[in-house]
Amino acid sequence: MSFTHLDKSGDIAMVDVSGKPGTLRVARASGFILMQPETIERLSLDGFPKGNVLTTAKLAGILAAKNTAHLIPLCHQLNLSWADIVFDVRKERIVIVATVKTREATGVEMEALTAVSVAALTIYDMCKAVDKSMEIGSIKLETKTGGKSSVTEGYR
Amino acid sequence: MSFTHLDKSGDIAMVDVSGKPGTLRVARASGFILMQPETIERLSLDGFPKGNVLTTAKLAGILAAKNTAHLIPLCHQLNLSWADIVFDVRKERIVIVATVKTREATGVEMEALTAVSVAALTIYDMCKAVDKSMEIGSIKLETKTGGKSSVTEGYR
Amino acid sequence: MSFTHLDKSGDIAMVDVSGKPGTLRVARASGFILMQPETIERLSLDGFPKGNVLTTAKLAGILAAKNTAHLIPLCHQLNLSWADIVFDVRKERIVIVATVKTREATGVEMEALTAVSVAALTIYDMCKAVDKSMEIGSIKLETKTGGKSSVTEGYR
Amino acid sequence: MSFTHLDKSGDIAMVDVSGKPGTLRVARASGFILMQPETIERLSLDGFPKGNVLTTAKLAGILAAKNTAHLIPLCHQLNLSWADIVFDVRKERIVIVATVKTREATGVEMEALTAVSVAALTIYDMCKAVDKSMEIGSIKLETKTGGKSSVTEGYR
Amino acid sequence: MSFTHLDKSGDIAMVDVSGKPGTLRVARASGFILMQPETIERLSLDGFPKGNVLTTAKLAGILAAKNTAHLIPLCHQLNLSWADIVFDVRKERIVIVATVKTREATGVEMEALTAVSVAALTIYDMCKAVDKSMEIGSIKLETKTGGKSSVTEGYR
Amino acid sequence: MSFTHLDKSGDIAMVDVSGKPGTLRVARASGFILMQPETIERLSLDGFPKGNVLTTAKLAGILAAKNTAHLIPLCHQLNLSWADIVFDVRKERIVIVATVKTREATGVEMEALTAVSVAALTIYDMCKAVDKSMEIGSIKLETKTGGKSSVTEGYR
């Protein structure tokens, strides 16, 4: 197996997908943002706008997924059939899971990873005035289906 | 201290910086991408294009730093005086450190964090054909100077 | 019938179109910009550059139509087969009609409405030095064909 | 008074603001979206996600305000100090008011008008599955301060 | 043969490609940047970062190719299957050749020409501190295949 | 004199302009597009839309000038005070001259060169159905004032 984005002379290269069929492809990625428990408690208080922080993060993540090919230089443009992000708010972290679908000729793992990353950055931005020690972690691919390589789980 | 991006009724809100002076502001953020040691070895072999993977990641990170206000919904537009990214290639991870400067009216921590995130995603993209278990981790602010709150180090 | 952009728990959601076929879909939207009659007269004088104001508005509207999925957060990316804008210059208003076609899996009404809106804003921008009382109005969908719901006319 | 965006030969032209000082400039624009009363009722029901529709519209409007110079061809790039949008939900319409501030060398009325337009389009997008007769109307400048021409109110 | 981007009344117009099939289409364009021989020598010295200037130019060109429909107003959006750029470093010029493929309904010559142009501009940017007399020249289409008109060579 | 975009180890680098004052800076660049004389004649016929082709090219060039920092990876973001493009239609070529001004901390030659390049590409796009042999040539900096290095003319 070789680096698909580097040609034989070691130069960067985009992968030629002109011979690949468009089929349903799905990817799911996850990550989390560590926060002070008090920050999360404040986000969760009745009447407090947790929904708005997470809604903002979700929208930013979806917009970023659609913009992936302009952020990651060698990614292909892919019109997404669906992009979704769900959050699991725990005691000291918010877990972020993004799922992306396309019917085009190459996989959407970078779109899912980008959605998670930008959603996490948006939570960071909205909470940074009250929490100086946040940390974004463990962004990884969970599953990928469609195309020739279906990965069901990372092994770290 | 309160959530600056939420107004009193809990609605989202951009912070009004029209009364803040433009001064030199610097932020440094870091993160890493975990990779199989063999992937990193292959990147480091003589004649192998490690430079190209990292050059691509650096350019993507710098471009993303300049694009932060269009990725993170409530971030202010800031014309950057400088954005730089350095990499520390270790046995099983590549550490990424981004430094960003501006002379505008608000801080650049989100630009530094975005640069790290997109540089990491770009490395992921370029190596994903040979390594299915990469993971992006520990993205955090290292230091921030200028403006009223100078943070010297995170405390996790 | 339910809000397609909100899931059962009331959260925002993009519609999953991965099961919808790509077919020819057309949408036409309209709107107008009210202007002082003297402003429109000046635009219409022989040798006066009406064409240039409207050409600028048309280009801005077409570019915006192609950019819709990055402006409207939950819109799908659609490669447009055609986008066109025509203007009807009347005594105290310019009527704007945009028609958009695609062969992708979901409708293009938002693209047509966005084209009208940005064309109107561009006329506003180019005339605002001579007319302080312009108003953009009545932006609505005229017709939509293709897909399961073909609407022939709004009923306000 | 003459068309600032057209030079003497009638050609389009950007206004040269290199001799204008950067000072605080504020603009406020408004508009509304007409909807079926039942649509608005459904949006307002207890537990229903009105907040999410309006939060999405607000974020889209703020992002668009920051992107105005790339949407309206002859607009200057302006780093905004603040952009805000408030909604007034009435029986058969949602009124949208956007306020934008900058400290740069030219006014921000186009940014405010763009924020209103894109917020309205976003509400349209999120409700179009349940209401086929929406109409966006009456987008206009309310007030503009700073610079040489301070307009306090439109006169239609 | 007529101007496809102008309708019968001389107005600008996007071409309607809704009736054209998606097939494999390839275009190759070239151009060069003239530089002082000493500038090129310095780029070519052992240990000198020629690779990085050209890698940067290549990435910028590929990103621009993917962004063509947002730069050239009447171009169609096309998801590219592949975009590649190669450089031929000569005594006093660097020749740039870009190849682009798509499987969509219209040709990719503008994408190839845009890739060459932005790659050349990027080399200019990176070398302008040491060479004040660079010049970008001879940007033209080399070949185009697929669709009804296959051009094998320009005739200037 | 050294390559400002490469640090001592040969790595790419953005120039740090945080210590440079914002002053008036102007750059003028030129280039041309060679066309068949008959193509230009057709563009010039009475009633023919030369104005529209050139208006489209001018708008595309101005929009691109404002977007330069997102096209050329190591360019600084600069809010432009003015960007203008003029055309000189000759027997077998259209000469394009772009002038750009800013009051920020670094020069605008890349913005002027980008404006010329994208204006030329837009003319190419609009005429390519009738002329298969166009060629874009001789894109270079004419003058640059402000900052420490004022260049009055290239010397090729």
Short mmCIF file of N, CA and C in Angstrom, two decimals, chain A residues 11-132:
data_model
loop_
_atom_site.label_atom_id
_atom_site.label_comp_id
_atom_site.label_asym_id
_atom_site.label_seq_id
_atom_site.Cartn_x
_atom_site.Cartn_y
_atom_site.Cartn_z
N ASP A 11 6.39 13.63 -5.23
CA ASP A 11 5.66 14.87 -5.35
C ASP A 11 4.22 14.68 -4.85
N ILE A 12 3.60 15.78 -4.39
CA ILE A 12 2.20 15.66 -4.01
C ILE A 12 1.36 15.37 -5.24
N ALA A 13 0.23 14.73 -5.04
CA ALA A 13 -0.65 14.42 -6.17
C ALA A 13 -2.05 14.15 -5.67
N MET A 14 -3.00 14.63 -6.40
CA MET A 14 -4.40 14.31 -6.14
C MET A 14 -4.65 12.93 -6.74
N VAL A 15 -5.53 12.14 -6.12
CA VAL A 15 -5.86 10.81 -6.66
C VAL A 15 -6.84 10.98 -7.82
N ASP A 16 -6.61 10.26 -8.91
CA ASP A 16 -7.52 10.31 -10.06
C ASP A 16 -8.68 9.36 -9.82
N VAL A 17 -9.87 9.90 -9.64
CA VAL A 17 -11.03 9.05 -9.38
C VAL A 17 -11.96 8.98 -10.59
N SER A 18 -11.43 9.34 -11.76
CA SER A 18 -12.33 9.40 -12.91
C SER A 18 -12.82 8.01 -13.33
N GLY A 19 -12.15 6.98 -12.90
CA GLY A 19 -12.60 5.64 -13.24
C GLY A 19 -13.45 4.98 -12.17
N LYS A 20 -13.69 5.68 -11.07
CA LYS A 20 -14.46 5.08 -9.97
C LYS A 20 -15.94 5.44 -10.10
N PRO A 21 -16.81 4.47 -9.83
CA PRO A 21 -18.24 4.76 -9.95
C PRO A 21 -18.75 5.55 -8.75
N GLY A 22 -19.79 6.30 -8.98
CA GLY A 22 -20.47 6.96 -7.88
C GLY A 22 -21.38 5.96 -7.18
N THR A 23 -21.14 5.70 -5.89
CA THR A 23 -22.02 4.80 -5.14
C THR A 23 -22.22 5.40 -3.76
N LEU A 24 -23.16 4.86 -3.02
CA LEU A 24 -23.42 5.38 -1.68
C LEU A 24 -22.21 5.12 -0.78
N ARG A 25 -21.71 6.16 -0.18
CA ARG A 25 -20.56 6.06 0.72
C ARG A 25 -20.91 6.82 2.00
N VAL A 26 -20.59 6.21 3.13
CA VAL A 26 -20.92 6.80 4.43
C VAL A 26 -19.68 6.78 5.31
N ALA A 27 -19.45 7.83 6.08
CA ALA A 27 -18.36 7.80 7.05
C ALA A 27 -18.85 8.40 8.36
N ARG A 28 -18.33 7.86 9.45
CA ARG A 28 -18.66 8.42 10.77
C ARG A 28 -17.37 8.66 11.53
N ALA A 29 -17.23 9.85 12.07
CA ALA A 29 -16.03 10.22 12.83
C ALA A 29 -16.45 10.76 14.18
N SER A 30 -15.51 10.71 15.13
CA SER A 30 -15.83 11.22 16.47
C SER A 30 -14.64 11.97 17.05
N GLY A 31 -14.91 12.66 18.13
CA GLY A 31 -13.89 13.40 18.87
C GLY A 31 -14.55 13.97 20.11
N PHE A 32 -13.77 14.67 20.93
CA PHE A 32 -14.42 15.30 22.10
C PHE A 32 -13.69 16.58 22.45
N ILE A 33 -14.34 17.37 23.28
CA ILE A 33 -13.70 18.54 23.84
C ILE A 33 -13.81 18.43 25.36
N LEU A 34 -12.64 18.44 26.01
CA LEU A 34 -12.59 18.39 27.47
C LEU A 34 -12.87 19.78 28.02
N MET A 35 -13.70 19.88 29.03
CA MET A 35 -14.02 21.16 29.63
C MET A 35 -14.05 21.01 31.14
N GLN A 36 -13.93 22.12 31.87
CA GLN A 36 -14.11 22.08 33.31
C GLN A 36 -15.54 21.61 33.60
N PRO A 37 -15.71 20.73 34.59
CA PRO A 37 -17.08 20.28 34.92
C PRO A 37 -18.02 21.45 35.18
N GLU A 38 -17.51 22.51 35.76
CA GLU A 38 -18.38 23.66 36.05
C GLU A 38 -18.85 24.32 34.76
N THR A 39 -18.01 24.32 33.72
CA THR A 39 -18.43 24.91 32.45
C THR A 39 -19.60 24.12 31.88
N ILE A 40 -19.46 22.80 31.94
CA ILE A 40 -20.53 21.96 31.40
C ILE A 40 -21.80 22.08 32.24
N GLU A 41 -21.61 22.17 33.57
CA GLU A 41 -22.80 22.36 34.43
C GLU A 41 -23.53 23.64 34.06
N ARG A 42 -22.77 24.70 33.85
CA ARG A 42 -23.42 25.97 33.49
C ARG A 42 -24.14 25.84 32.15
N LEU A 43 -23.53 25.10 31.24
CA LEU A 43 -24.20 24.88 29.95
C LEU A 43 -25.50 24.10 30.11
N SER A 44 -25.58 23.27 31.17
CA SER A 44 -26.71 22.36 31.32
C SER A 44 -27.82 22.88 32.22
N LEU A 45 -27.59 24.00 32.89
CA LEU A 45 -28.61 24.52 33.80
C LEU A 45 -29.90 24.81 33.07
N ASP A 46 -30.99 24.56 33.77
CA ASP A 46 -32.31 24.84 33.21
C ASP A 46 -32.37 26.27 32.69
N GLY A 47 -32.89 26.44 31.54
CA GLY A 47 -33.01 27.79 31.00
C GLY A 47 -31.72 28.30 30.41
N PHE A 48 -30.67 27.53 30.57
CA PHE A 48 -29.41 27.99 30.00
C PHE A 48 -29.28 27.51 28.56
N PRO A 49 -28.60 28.26 27.78
CA PRO A 49 -28.66 28.00 26.33
C PRO A 49 -27.73 26.92 25.82
N LYS A 50 -27.71 25.77 26.47
CA LYS A 50 -26.88 24.71 25.93
C LYS A 50 -27.21 24.43 24.47
N GLY A 51 -28.49 24.40 24.24
CA GLY A 51 -28.92 24.15 22.88
C GLY A 51 -28.26 25.09 21.89
N ASN A 52 -28.13 26.35 22.29
CA ASN A 52 -27.56 27.28 21.34
C ASN A 52 -26.09 27.06 21.06
N VAL A 53 -25.32 26.73 22.09
CA VAL A 53 -23.90 26.44 21.84
C VAL A 53 -23.80 25.23 20.91
N LEU A 54 -24.56 24.20 21.22
CA LEU A 54 -24.46 23.00 20.40
C LEU A 54 -25.07 23.19 19.02
N THR A 55 -26.15 23.98 18.94
CA THR A 55 -26.72 24.27 17.62
C THR A 55 -25.71 25.03 16.76
N THR A 56 -25.05 25.99 17.38
CA THR A 56 -24.03 26.75 16.64
C THR A 56 -22.90 25.83 16.18
N ALA A 57 -22.46 24.96 17.06
CA ALA A 57 -21.38 24.04 16.72
C ALA A 57 -21.81 23.08 15.60
N LYS A 58 -23.06 22.65 15.67
CA LYS A 58 -23.56 21.71 14.66
C LYS A 58 -23.61 22.37 13.28
N LEU A 59 -24.11 23.60 13.25
CA LEU A 59 -24.19 24.31 11.97
C LEU A 59 -22.80 24.57 11.41
N ALA A 60 -21.88 24.98 12.28
CA ALA A 60 -20.52 25.25 11.81
C ALA A 60 -19.88 23.97 11.27
N GLY A 61 -20.15 22.86 11.94
CA GLY A 61 -19.59 21.59 11.49
C GLY A 61 -20.17 21.15 10.14
N ILE A 62 -21.48 21.34 9.98
CA ILE A 62 -22.11 20.96 8.70
C ILE A 62 -21.59 21.85 7.57
N LEU A 63 -21.53 23.16 7.81
CA LEU A 63 -20.99 24.06 6.79
C LEU A 63 -19.55 23.68 6.44
N ALA A 64 -18.76 23.33 7.43
CA ALA A 64 -17.36 22.95 7.17
C ALA A 64 -17.28 21.66 6.38
N ALA A 65 -18.17 20.70 6.69
CA ALA A 65 -18.16 19.45 5.92
C ALA A 65 -18.37 19.74 4.44
N LYS A 66 -19.29 20.66 4.14
CA LYS A 66 -19.56 21.01 2.74
C LYS A 66 -18.40 21.77 2.11
N ASN A 67 -17.50 22.30 2.93
CA ASN A 67 -16.39 23.12 2.46
C ASN A 67 -15.06 22.38 2.48
N THR A 68 -15.10 21.07 2.78
CA THR A 68 -13.86 20.31 3.01
C THR A 68 -12.85 20.42 1.87
N ALA A 69 -13.32 20.31 0.63
CA ALA A 69 -12.39 20.30 -0.51
C ALA A 69 -11.66 21.63 -0.67
N HIS A 70 -12.17 22.67 -0.03
CA HIS A 70 -11.47 23.96 -0.10
C HIS A 70 -10.56 24.17 1.11
N LEU A 71 -10.68 23.30 2.11
CA LEU A 71 -9.82 23.39 3.29
C LEU A 71 -8.65 22.42 3.21
N ILE A 72 -8.90 21.23 2.70
CA ILE A 72 -7.88 20.16 2.63
C ILE A 72 -7.44 20.10 1.17
N PRO A 73 -6.21 20.50 0.87
CA PRO A 73 -5.85 20.77 -0.52
C PRO A 73 -6.09 19.66 -1.53
N LEU A 74 -5.87 18.41 -1.15
CA LEU A 74 -5.94 17.35 -2.15
C LEU A 74 -7.24 16.55 -2.09
N CYS A 75 -8.20 17.02 -1.30
CA CYS A 75 -9.52 16.38 -1.25
C CYS A 75 -10.31 16.68 -2.52
N HIS A 76 -11.11 15.70 -2.92
CA HIS A 76 -12.01 15.91 -4.04
C HIS A 76 -13.27 16.67 -3.61
N GLN A 77 -13.82 17.42 -4.53
CA GLN A 77 -15.13 18.04 -4.29
C GLN A 77 -16.18 16.93 -4.31
N LEU A 78 -17.03 16.93 -3.32
CA LEU A 78 -18.08 15.91 -3.22
C LEU A 78 -19.36 16.62 -2.80
N ASN A 79 -20.43 16.44 -3.55
CA ASN A 79 -21.71 16.98 -3.11
C ASN A 79 -22.30 16.00 -2.11
N LEU A 80 -22.51 16.46 -0.89
CA LEU A 80 -22.94 15.57 0.19
C LEU A 80 -24.45 15.36 0.14
N SER A 81 -24.86 14.12 0.36
CA SER A 81 -26.28 13.81 0.45
C SER A 81 -26.81 14.12 1.84
N TRP A 82 -25.93 14.08 2.82
CA TRP A 82 -26.36 14.29 4.20
C TRP A 82 -25.14 14.51 5.07
N ALA A 83 -25.28 15.37 6.05
CA ALA A 83 -24.24 15.54 7.06
C ALA A 83 -24.97 15.78 8.37
N ASP A 84 -24.58 15.06 9.40
CA ASP A 84 -25.25 15.24 10.68
C ASP A 84 -24.23 15.15 11.81
N ILE A 85 -24.52 15.83 12.90
CA ILE A 85 -23.62 15.83 14.06
C ILE A 85 -24.47 15.64 15.30
N VAL A 86 -24.07 14.72 16.16
CA VAL A 86 -24.75 14.59 17.46
C VAL A 86 -23.72 14.77 18.58
N PHE A 87 -24.22 15.23 19.71
CA PHE A 87 -23.36 15.53 20.86
C PHE A 87 -23.80 14.68 22.04
N ASP A 88 -22.84 14.23 22.80
CA ASP A 88 -23.12 13.51 24.04
C ASP A 88 -22.42 14.30 25.15
N VAL A 89 -23.25 15.00 25.97
CA VAL A 89 -22.69 15.89 27.00
C VAL A 89 -22.43 15.08 28.26
N ARG A 90 -21.17 14.91 28.62
CA ARG A 90 -20.81 14.12 29.81
C ARG A 90 -20.30 15.05 30.91
N LYS A 91 -19.82 14.46 31.98
CA LYS A 91 -19.42 15.26 33.14
C LYS A 91 -18.33 16.28 32.81
N GLU A 92 -17.30 15.85 32.10
CA GLU A 92 -16.20 16.77 31.83
C GLU A 92 -15.79 16.79 30.36
N ARG A 93 -16.68 16.36 29.51
CA ARG A 93 -16.38 16.41 28.09
C ARG A 93 -17.66 16.39 27.28
N ILE A 94 -17.60 16.93 26.11
CA ILE A 94 -18.70 16.79 25.15
C ILE A 94 -18.16 15.94 24.01
N VAL A 95 -18.78 14.80 23.79
CA VAL A 95 -18.38 13.91 22.70
C VAL A 95 -19.15 14.32 21.44
N ILE A 96 -18.45 14.38 20.33
CA ILE A 96 -19.01 14.85 19.06
C ILE A 96 -18.91 13.73 18.05
N VAL A 97 -20.03 13.36 17.42
CA VAL A 97 -20.02 12.32 16.39
C VAL A 97 -20.65 12.88 15.12
N ALA A 98 -19.94 12.82 14.02
CA ALA A 98 -20.45 13.32 12.74
C ALA A 98 -20.61 12.16 11.77
N THR A 99 -21.72 12.18 11.02
CA THR A 99 -21.97 11.17 9.99
C THR A 99 -22.21 11.90 8.67
N VAL A 100 -21.58 11.44 7.62
CA VAL A 100 -21.67 12.10 6.32
C VAL A 100 -21.93 11.04 5.26
N LYS A 101 -22.82 11.38 4.30
CA LYS A 101 -23.11 10.47 3.18
C LYS A 101 -22.91 11.19 1.85
N THR A 102 -22.48 10.42 0.86
CA THR A 102 -22.45 10.96 -0.49
C THR A 102 -22.80 9.84 -1.46
N ARG A 103 -23.11 10.21 -2.68
CA ARG A 103 -23.27 9.21 -3.74
C ARG A 103 -22.22 9.43 -4.83
N GLU A 104 -21.12 10.05 -4.47
CA GLU A 104 -20.11 10.35 -5.48
C GLU A 104 -19.01 9.28 -5.48
N ALA A 105 -17.91 9.58 -6.21
CA ALA A 105 -16.94 8.54 -6.54
C ALA A 105 -15.83 8.31 -5.52
N THR A 106 -15.86 9.00 -4.39
CA THR A 106 -14.82 8.73 -3.42
C THR A 106 -15.37 8.97 -2.01
N GLY A 107 -14.65 8.46 -1.02
CA GLY A 107 -15.17 8.41 0.35
C GLY A 107 -15.23 9.75 1.05
N VAL A 108 -15.99 9.79 2.16
CA VAL A 108 -16.25 11.04 2.85
C VAL A 108 -15.65 11.08 4.25
N GLU A 109 -14.58 10.32 4.49
CA GLU A 109 -14.04 10.36 5.85
C GLU A 109 -13.48 11.74 6.20
N MET A 110 -12.88 12.44 5.24
CA MET A 110 -12.32 13.75 5.57
C MET A 110 -13.44 14.75 5.90
N GLU A 111 -14.58 14.60 5.22
CA GLU A 111 -15.71 15.47 5.53
C GLU A 111 -16.21 15.23 6.95
N ALA A 112 -16.27 13.97 7.35
CA ALA A 112 -16.74 13.67 8.71
C ALA A 112 -15.74 14.17 9.75
N LEU A 113 -14.45 13.96 9.49
CA LEU A 113 -13.42 14.43 10.44
C LEU A 113 -13.40 15.96 10.51
N THR A 114 -13.61 16.61 9.37
CA THR A 114 -13.63 18.07 9.36
C THR A 114 -14.83 18.60 10.13
N ALA A 115 -15.98 17.95 9.97
CA ALA A 115 -17.18 18.36 10.70
C ALA A 115 -16.94 18.29 12.21
N VAL A 116 -16.34 17.19 12.67
CA VAL A 116 -16.05 17.06 14.11
C VAL A 116 -15.09 18.15 14.56
N SER A 117 -14.03 18.38 13.78
CA SER A 117 -13.01 19.36 14.19
C SER A 117 -13.59 20.76 14.31
N VAL A 118 -14.37 21.17 13.31
CA VAL A 118 -14.89 22.53 13.32
C VAL A 118 -16.00 22.69 14.36
N ALA A 119 -16.79 21.64 14.60
CA ALA A 119 -17.77 21.71 15.68
C ALA A 119 -17.06 21.89 17.03
N ALA A 120 -15.97 21.15 17.22
CA ALA A 120 -15.22 21.28 18.48
C ALA A 120 -14.62 22.68 18.61
N LEU A 121 -14.05 23.20 17.54
CA LEU A 121 -13.48 24.55 17.58
C LEU A 121 -14.56 25.59 17.92
N THR A 122 -15.75 25.38 17.41
CA THR A 122 -16.84 26.33 17.67
C THR A 122 -17.27 26.31 19.13
N ILE A 123 -17.36 25.10 19.72
CA ILE A 123 -17.64 25.02 21.16
C ILE A 123 -16.54 25.75 21.93
N TYR A 124 -15.29 25.50 21.53
CA TYR A 124 -14.16 26.18 22.18
C TYR A 124 -14.35 27.70 22.13
N ASP A 125 -14.68 28.19 20.94
CA ASP A 125 -14.83 29.63 20.77
C ASP A 125 -15.92 30.20 21.67
N MET A 126 -17.02 29.47 21.79
CA MET A 126 -18.16 30.02 22.53
C MET A 126 -17.98 29.93 24.04
N CYS A 127 -17.09 29.06 24.49
CA CYS A 127 -16.90 28.87 25.94
C CYS A 127 -15.57 29.42 26.43
N LYS A 128 -14.75 29.96 25.55
CA LYS A 128 -13.39 30.32 25.97
C LYS A 128 -13.34 31.46 26.98
N ALA A 129 -14.40 32.26 27.05
CA ALA A 129 -14.39 33.34 28.04
C ALA A 129 -14.53 32.81 29.46
N VAL A 130 -15.12 31.61 29.62
CA VAL A 130 -15.31 31.09 30.97
C VAL A 130 -14.42 29.89 31.30
N ASP A 131 -13.73 29.36 30.32
CA ASP A 131 -12.92 28.16 30.58
C ASP A 131 -11.62 28.28 29.79
N LYS A 132 -10.51 28.44 30.51
CA LYS A 132 -9.21 28.65 29.84
C LYS A 132 -8.46 27.36 29.59
#
